[in-house]
Amino acid sequence: MALCGGADRVSHSMDKSITLPPDEIFRNLENAKRFAIDIGGSLTKLAYYSTVQHKVAKVRSFDHSANETDGDHLYEISVQEEITARLHFIKFENAYIETCLDFIKDHLVNTDTKVIKATGGGAYKFKDLIEKKLKLKVDKEDEITCLIKGCNFVLKNIPHEAFVYARHADSEFRFQNTHPDIFPYLLVNIGSGVSIVKVESEDRFERIGGSSIGGGTFWGLGALLTKTKRFDELLNLASKGHHTNVDMLVKDIYGGAYGSLGLTGDLIASSFGKSATTNKEFSKEDMAKSLLHMISNDIGQLACLYAKLHNLSRVYFGGFFIRGHPVTMHTITYSINFFTKGEVQALFLRHEGYLGAIGAFLKGAEEDNPNQYSWGENYAGSSGLMSVSPEMNPVQRARSGTFDMLEMDRLERQLVNLPLLQDPSSYIPDTVDLSEDALAREYWLYCFEEALDGVVKRAMASQRDHPGAVERAEKFRQKYCHKLQTLRHQPFAYGSLTVRSLLDTREHCLNEFNFPDPYSKIKQRENDMALKYYQKVVRSVEEMNWEQRQFALVKGLLAGNVFDWGAKAVSDVLESDPEFGFDQAKQQLQERPWLVDAYNQWIERLKGPPHKCALLFVDNSGIDIILGVFPFVRELLIRGTEVILASNSGPALNDVTNSELLILTERIAEMDPVIHDALKEDRLALVQNGSSSPCLDLSRLDKVLATVVRERGTDLVIIEGMGRAIHTNYYAMLSCESLKLAVIKNSWLADRLGGKIFSVVFKYEAPNKAQEHY
């Protein structure tokens, strides 16, 4: 292992502990720009900023002349190098600090960095070592300030960062939605002692209380009681103990007469109470468990009192004492529930161990301030949350305990809520949480494993002439396969497990190995083909009466949605039958009544006044966008409705991207005066949605799109496609009218919804009508 320079003992220990090669742990060090470090009593957290060079697929329109031939493509595709920013956060045991600093020193080149920001108690202890090894000046920062800055950053940028711990539920973790306004909140940081901080805004916070009885108390008293010196060993003892053997309970004092006091019999009346009255030896496990309960209950009650005093309902717990340990989180949760009668929830953070390092980094990043951008977790480079149940994959837990990582990529645009969400704080993008639905989880993990060969094949085919493509495709396979295995054992690793997160993880892994758009050539071919039929489709609907035309347009929109390379049932057909086209897709559609059928309500609405502006989230390239969406959009424009077409900023499967859509629309405008005039008069706007996913999170959209939606008075939202309207947003409640439509192209999902493959969902909703549910 390249990382392990020192003694054989260290090398052997690290070999057993690290599940990824060391060059993947300290990645991209040659492009590192700024560093920060948070050194605690036993763990070091390192943060650094780097620039990452990766490939992106670009499209450029050809200059079409009058003598163009049928063989000419509409646009050309090129793969270019692009540089983006990435934040790296690595956590490791202090025992490895010297070898890690050696590794960083050996790989740190071309950096102008002269200073490393540092926080935590160990910043003093290891100051000389860091300055000697890295030749960087250590600049110490206030611990609480760093903590709050880091907490604000993860709460704003990482969906499903916070969770409630439910020890005996089907899923241990219940992740909270990202709230549009994270303030105010209470942060209870439990290190050696306890600090309680009220946070009111980005830069306004106040330490309002604390206690000397914290993690250090548990460790110190635990060492005296059990002769166990290691913190983790003490927690392990506690997980095996029974506190009732040591603690005096209410029923031990009152017998059976405690009911009239309004108390439960198993409530602790006196911690360690039995040790004074019982003449026997107590086990280390029981004493450790009693001690953990005593301190956790005390901290929980203290937190409740401060939350009530300051009228705060959000209380986050963090610090060395928590460390994702089940008994600790369970006890604090129980304590909070008991003292507030369920009015306040105990919230924990997936990345609480990194808060200080993130905050210290932000303190040193005034230039190119990370807070000016939106960031997203890179699933390909992050370790993910470990199981906290000892019986759940214990080997993985032991190995991952030495190092873990968080990587975040800077997004090109700021992401905000769709202004038309009825209640952004309760919006949940995903329809099914696979971490709670075991049957669905197993099915979809199997699906993605089965599809892996096809994705690898498609990735290689997209770069036939590129050296190393076969080797990179194989590395992609191994990486994504490893991620799927991790998620099978730890479904909560990256927050709520959903079809969306499985798709996004796959996209991240493809990008990791420089396959930016495996479907680019398929999209190019299908766009070229569909354009040839556009005028014929428009003419055919123009010849119909109004009622027939509306149905034909909806049916065309649905038929277009069949052409989805992300659905195996469809991709198999498209691979085996190149002649499968628009008319064949229409024949595959379910006859009315559809699985979800609000078509009659939609037609009645169309008989009324036109909508002011429609926002349409588009889906697939080719037949879908050209023969399905554009004729439908054309009709809206003729009615007098402005239209915003929102497409992906970056590639995902065969979804049309904004750069492709601009070229397609320009070509269609040459053939169609309705589209031409709408573009010229700015009644048709093409805006990117800020996403590179086959699914859609309406709480993370491009800020420009949100502005356009607001300025144009949008009163209709149309969401098409299985990923955008079924896997996500099926239950999304909007403050305006909405149309959600899709063709179910997966037999298992169709069966679960009570239909068959190619069943149709056509869901029209107005805000004053009751929501329909399947």
PDB file of N, CA, C and O in Angstrom, residues 393-435:
ATOM      1  N   ASN A 393     -23.572  -6.608   9.085  1.00  0.00           N
ATOM      2  CA  ASN A 393     -22.312  -6.505   8.355  1.00  0.00           C
ATOM      3  C   ASN A 393     -21.167  -6.002   9.236  1.00  0.00           C
ATOM      4  O   ASN A 393     -20.553  -4.973   8.940  1.00  0.00           O
ATOM      5  N   PRO A 394     -20.841  -6.723  10.331  1.00  0.00           N
ATOM      6  CA  PRO A 394     -19.836  -6.226  11.275  1.00  0.00           C
ATOM      7  C   PRO A 394     -18.441  -6.074  10.669  1.00  0.00           C
ATOM      8  O   PRO A 394     -17.686  -5.206  11.059  1.00  0.00           O
ATOM      9  N   VAL A 395     -18.104  -6.923   9.677  1.00  0.00           N
ATOM     10  CA  VAL A 395     -16.777  -6.843   9.067  1.00  0.00           C
ATOM     11  C   VAL A 395     -16.624  -5.515   8.337  1.00  0.00           C
ATOM     12  O   VAL A 395     -15.621  -4.822   8.446  1.00  0.00           O
ATOM     13  N   GLN A 396     -17.674  -5.139   7.594  1.00  0.00           N
ATOM     14  CA  GLN A 396     -17.646  -3.866   6.866  1.00  0.00           C
ATOM     15  C   GLN A 396     -17.478  -2.705   7.838  1.00  0.00           C
ATOM     16  O   GLN A 396     -16.739  -1.768   7.590  1.00  0.00           O
ATOM     17  N   ARG A 397     -18.187  -2.786   8.977  1.00  0.00           N
ATOM     18  CA  ARG A 397     -18.106  -1.701   9.961  1.00  0.00           C
ATOM     19  C   ARG A 397     -16.683  -1.588  10.508  1.00  0.00           C
ATOM     20  O   ARG A 397     -16.140  -0.495  10.620  1.00  0.00           O
ATOM     21  N   ALA A 398     -16.075  -2.729  10.805  1.00  0.00           N
ATOM     22  CA  ALA A 398     -14.731  -2.716  11.370  1.00  0.00           C
ATOM     23  C   ALA A 398     -13.731  -2.127  10.379  1.00  0.00           C
ATOM     24  O   ALA A 398     -12.872  -1.327  10.716  1.00  0.00           O
ATOM     25  N   ARG A 399     -13.861  -2.514   9.105  1.00  0.00           N
ATOM     26  CA  ARG A 399     -12.916  -2.035   8.100  1.00  0.00           C
ATOM     27  C   ARG A 399     -13.099  -0.550   7.812  1.00  0.00           C
ATOM     28  O   ARG A 399     -12.156   0.183   7.626  1.00  0.00           O
ATOM     29  N   SER A 400     -14.355  -0.135   7.710  1.00  0.00           N
ATOM     30  CA  SER A 400     -14.620   1.257   7.343  1.00  0.00           C
ATOM     31  C   SER A 400     -14.315   2.215   8.479  1.00  0.00           C
ATOM     32  O   SER A 400     -14.319   3.422   8.275  1.00  0.00           O
ATOM     33  N   GLY A 401     -14.072   1.673   9.667  1.00  0.00           N
ATOM     34  CA  GLY A 401     -13.857   2.534  10.822  1.00  0.00           C
ATOM     35  C   GLY A 401     -12.574   3.330  10.763  1.00  0.00           C
ATOM     36  O   GLY A 401     -12.426   4.344  11.413  1.00  0.00           O
ATOM     37  N   THR A 402     -11.590   2.864   9.965  1.00  0.00           N
ATOM     38  CA  THR A 402     -10.290   3.514   9.944  1.00  0.00           C
ATOM     39  C   THR A 402     -10.302   4.784   9.104  1.00  0.00           C
ATOM     40  O   THR A 402      -9.822   5.816   9.515  1.00  0.00           O
ATOM     41  N   PHE A 403     -10.841   4.700   7.902  1.00  0.00           N
ATOM     42  CA  PHE A 403     -10.923   5.850   7.004  1.00  0.00           C
ATOM     43  C   PHE A 403     -12.337   5.946   6.461  1.00  0.00           C
ATOM     44  O   PHE A 403     -12.959   4.929   6.161  1.00  0.00           O
ATOM     45  N   ASP A 404     -12.844   7.143   6.321  1.00  0.00           N
ATOM     46  CA  ASP A 404     -13.967   7.309   5.413  1.00  0.00           C
ATOM     47  C   ASP A 404     -13.908   8.675   4.765  1.00  0.00           C
ATOM     48  O   ASP A 404     -13.143   9.546   5.182  1.00  0.00           O
ATOM     49  N   MET A 405     -14.703   8.845   3.717  1.00  0.00           N
ATOM     50  CA  MET A 405     -14.561  10.020   2.868  1.00  0.00           C
ATOM     51  C   MET A 405     -15.905  10.626   2.528  1.00  0.00           C
ATOM     52  O   MET A 405     -16.916   9.936   2.476  1.00  0.00           O
ATOM     53  N   LEU A 406     -15.869  11.923   2.284  1.00  0.00           N
ATOM     54  CA  LEU A 406     -16.990  12.653   1.700  1.00  0.00           C
ATOM     55  C   LEU A 406     -16.408  13.509   0.594  1.00  0.00           C
ATOM     56  O   LEU A 406     -15.405  14.189   0.798  1.00  0.00           O
ATOM     57  N   GLU A 407     -17.028  13.435  -0.595  1.00  0.00           N
ATOM     58  CA  GLU A 407     -16.615  14.309  -1.689  1.00  0.00           C
ATOM     59  C   GLU A 407     -17.828  15.073  -2.192  1.00  0.00           C
ATOM     60  O   GLU A 407     -18.922  14.516  -2.313  1.00  0.00           O
ATOM     61  N   MET A 408     -17.613  16.363  -2.480  1.00  0.00           N
ATOM     62  CA  MET A 408     -18.694  17.206  -2.975  1.00  0.00           C
ATOM     63  C   MET A 408     -18.224  17.964  -4.201  1.00  0.00           C
ATOM     64  O   MET A 408     -17.135  18.541  -4.197  1.00  0.00           O
ATOM     65  N   ASP A 409     -19.041  17.940  -5.240  1.00  0.00           N
ATOM     66  CA  ASP A 409     -18.712  18.633  -6.480  1.00  0.00           C
ATOM     67  C   ASP A 409     -19.461  19.952  -6.557  1.00  0.00           C
ATOM     68  O   ASP A 409     -20.655  20.019  -6.221  1.00  0.00           O
ATOM     69  N   ARG A 410     -18.759  20.976  -7.033  1.00  0.00           N
ATOM     70  CA  ARG A 410     -19.411  22.262  -7.213  1.00  0.00           C
ATOM     71  C   ARG A 410     -20.306  22.204  -8.449  1.00  0.00           C
ATOM     72  O   ARG A 410     -19.870  21.770  -9.521  1.00  0.00           O
ATOM     73  N   LEU A 411     -21.548  22.616  -8.295  1.00  0.00           N
ATOM     74  CA  LEU A 411     -22.498  22.604  -9.396  1.00  0.00           C
ATOM     75  C   LEU A 411     -22.399  23.921 -10.151  1.00  0.00           C
ATOM     76  O   LEU A 411     -22.074  24.954  -9.574  1.00  0.00           O
ATOM     77  N   GLU A 412     -22.678  23.863 -11.428  1.00  0.00           N
ATOM     78  CA  GLU A 412     -22.477  25.044 -12.272  1.00  0.00           C
ATOM     79  C   GLU A 412     -23.424  26.180 -11.915  1.00  0.00           C
ATOM     80  O   GLU A 412     -23.167  27.336 -12.201  1.00  0.00           O
ATOM     81  N   ARG A 413     -24.560  25.835 -11.329  1.00  0.00           N
ATOM     82  CA  ARG A 413     -25.562  26.876 -11.065  1.00  0.00           C
ATOM     83  C   ARG A 413     -26.144  26.704  -9.666  1.00  0.00           C
ATOM     84  O   ARG A 413     -26.121  25.604  -9.116  1.00  0.00           O
ATOM     85  N   GLN A 414     -26.660  27.798  -9.150  1.00  0.00           N
ATOM     86  CA  GLN A 414     -27.296  27.740  -7.839  1.00  0.00           C
ATOM     87  C   GLN A 414     -28.639  27.040  -7.950  1.00  0.00           C
ATOM     88  O   GLN A 414     -29.417  27.283  -8.875  1.00  0.00           O
ATOM     89  N   LEU A 415     -28.918  26.185  -6.978  1.00  0.00           N
ATOM     90  CA  LEU A 415     -30.157  25.409  -6.988  1.00  0.00           C
ATOM     91  C   LEU A 415     -31.107  25.915  -5.909  1.00  0.00           C
ATOM     92  O   LEU A 415     -30.690  26.166  -4.777  1.00  0.00           O
ATOM     93  N   VAL A 416     -32.381  26.037  -6.271  1.00  0.00           N
ATOM     94  CA  VAL A 416     -33.400  26.551  -5.348  1.00  0.00           C
ATOM     95  C   VAL A 416     -34.693  25.760  -5.535  1.00  0.00           C
ATOM     96  O   VAL A 416     -34.810  24.929  -6.430  1.00  0.00           O
ATOM     97  N   ASN A 417     -35.686  26.048  -4.695  1.00  0.00           N
ATOM     98  CA  ASN A 417     -37.001  25.412  -4.815  1.00  0.00           C
ATOM     99  C   ASN A 417     -37.763  25.919  -6.027  1.00  0.00           C
ATOM    100  O   ASN A 417     -37.632  27.085  -6.410  1.00  0.00           O
ATOM    101  N   LEU A 418     -38.589  25.060  -6.620  1.00  0.00           N
ATOM    102  CA  LEU A 418     -39.580  25.523  -7.581  1.00  0.00           C
ATOM    103  C   LEU A 418     -40.560  26.420  -6.826  1.00  0.00           C
ATOM    104  O   LEU A 418     -41.139  25.984  -5.818  1.00  0.00           O
ATOM    105  N   PRO A 419     -40.773  27.655  -7.264  1.00  0.00           N
ATOM    106  CA  PRO A 419     -41.658  28.572  -6.516  1.00  0.00           C
ATOM    107  C   PRO A 419     -43.104  28.063  -6.410  1.00  0.00           C
ATOM    108  O   PRO A 419     -43.855  28.553  -5.570  1.00  0.00           O
ATOM    109  N   LEU A 420     -43.470  27.091  -7.246  1.00  0.00           N
ATOM    110  CA  LEU A 420     -44.860  26.622  -7.285  1.00  0.00           C
ATOM    111  C   LEU A 420     -45.125  25.435  -6.361  1.00  0.00           C
ATOM    112  O   LEU A 420     -46.224  24.886  -6.358  1.00  0.00           O
ATOM    113  N   LEU A 421     -44.126  25.024  -5.575  1.00  0.00           N
ATOM    114  CA  LEU A 421     -44.376  23.976  -4.576  1.00  0.00           C
ATOM    115  C   LEU A 421     -45.337  24.525  -3.526  1.00  0.00           C
ATOM    116  O   LEU A 421     -45.136  25.614  -2.996  1.00  0.00           O
ATOM    117  N   GLN A 422     -46.383  23.733  -3.214  1.00  0.00           N
ATOM    118  CA  GLN A 422     -47.381  24.211  -2.257  1.00  0.00           C
ATOM    119  C   GLN A 422     -46.779  24.421  -0.879  1.00  0.00           C
ATOM    120  O   GLN A 422     -47.030  25.418  -0.218  1.00  0.00           O
ATOM    121  N   ASP A 423     -45.939  23.460  -0.444  1.00  0.00           N
ATOM    122  CA  ASP A 423     -45.288  23.566   0.867  1.00  0.00           C
ATOM    123  C   ASP A 423     -43.886  22.975   0.756  1.00  0.00           C
ATOM    124  O   ASP A 423     -43.706  21.772   0.923  1.00  0.00           O
ATOM    125  N   PRO A 424     -42.901  23.810   0.432  1.00  0.00           N
ATOM    126  CA  PRO A 424     -41.540  23.298   0.226  1.00  0.00           C
ATOM    127  C   PRO A 424     -41.007  22.487   1.400  1.00  0.00           C
ATOM    128  O   PRO A 424     -40.240  21.550   1.209  1.00  0.00           O
ATOM    129  N   SER A 425     -41.425  22.828   2.635  1.00  0.00           N
ATOM    130  CA  SER A 425     -40.880  22.137   3.809  1.00  0.00           C
ATOM    131  C   SER A 425     -41.366  20.691   3.908  1.00  0.00           C
ATOM    132  O   SER A 425     -40.726  19.860   4.550  1.00  0.00           O
ATOM    133  N   SER A 426     -42.493  20.370   3.275  1.00  0.00           N
ATOM    134  CA  SER A 426     -42.998  18.996   3.358  1.00  0.00           C
ATOM    135  C   SER A 426     -42.836  18.244   2.040  1.00  0.00           C
ATOM    136  O   SER A 426     -43.268  17.096   1.918  1.00  0.00           O
ATOM    137  N   TYR A 427     -42.229  18.888   1.051  1.00  0.00           N
ATOM    138  CA  TYR A 427     -42.065  18.244  -0.262  1.00  0.00           C
ATOM    139  C   TYR A 427     -41.076  17.087  -0.176  1.00  0.00           C
ATOM    140  O   TYR A 427     -39.975  17.225   0.340  1.00  0.00           O
ATOM    141  N   ILE A 428     -41.485  15.933  -0.679  1.00  0.00           N
ATOM    142  CA  ILE A 428     -40.611  14.760  -0.763  1.00  0.00           C
ATOM    143  C   ILE A 428     -40.574  14.343  -2.229  1.00  0.00           C
ATOM    144  O   ILE A 428     -41.603  13.957  -2.791  1.00  0.00           O
ATOM    145  N   PRO A 429     -39.417  14.430  -2.890  1.00  0.00           N
ATOM    146  CA  PRO A 429     -39.363  14.121  -4.322  1.00  0.00           C
ATOM    147  C   PRO A 429     -39.740  12.675  -4.639  1.00  0.00           C
ATOM    148  O   PRO A 429     -40.460  12.403  -5.593  1.00  0.00           O
ATOM    149  N   ASP A 430     -39.233  11.744  -3.820  1.00  0.00           N
ATOM    150  CA  ASP A 430     -39.312  10.326  -4.173  1.00  0.00           C
ATOM    151  C   ASP A 430     -40.608   9.677  -3.706  1.00  0.00           C
ATOM    152  O   ASP A 430     -41.081   9.927  -2.601  1.00  0.00           O
ATOM    153  N   THR A 431     -41.144   8.819  -4.556  1.00  0.00           N
ATOM    154  CA  THR A 431     -42.424   8.166  -4.279  1.00  0.00           C
ATOM    155  C   THR A 431     -42.263   7.004  -3.303  1.00  0.00           C
ATOM    156  O   THR A 431     -43.102   6.787  -2.450  1.00  0.00           O
ATOM    157  N   VAL A 432     -41.172   6.248  -3.430  1.00  0.00           N
ATOM    158  CA  VAL A 432     -40.943   5.078  -2.571  1.00  0.00           C
ATOM    159  C   VAL A 432     -39.555   5.170  -1.943  1.00  0.00           C
ATOM    160  O   VAL A 432     -38.572   5.443  -2.636  1.00  0.00           O
ATOM    161  N   ASP A 433     -39.491   4.965  -0.635  1.00  0.00           N
ATOM    162  CA  ASP A 433     -38.223   4.908   0.085  1.00  0.00           C
ATOM    163  C   ASP A 433     -37.805   3.439   0.158  1.00  0.00           C
ATOM    164  O   ASP A 433     -38.393   2.645   0.903  1.00  0.00           O
ATOM    165  N   LEU A 434     -36.800   3.066  -0.610  1.00  0.00           N
ATOM    166  CA  LEU A 434     -36.388   1.659  -0.689  1.00  0.00           C
ATOM    167  C   LEU A 434     -35.723   1.182   0.593  1.00  0.00           C
ATOM    168  O   LEU A 434     -35.643  -0.023   0.824  1.00  0.00           O
ATOM    169  N   SER A 435     -35.245   2.107   1.425  1.00  0.00           N
ATOM    170  CA  SER A 435     -34.632   1.666   2.687  1.00  0.00           C
ATOM    171  C   SER A 435     -35.700   1.148   3.647  1.00  0.00           C
ATOM    172  O   SER A 435     -35.407   0.388   4.568  1.00  0.00           O
TER     173      SER A 435
END
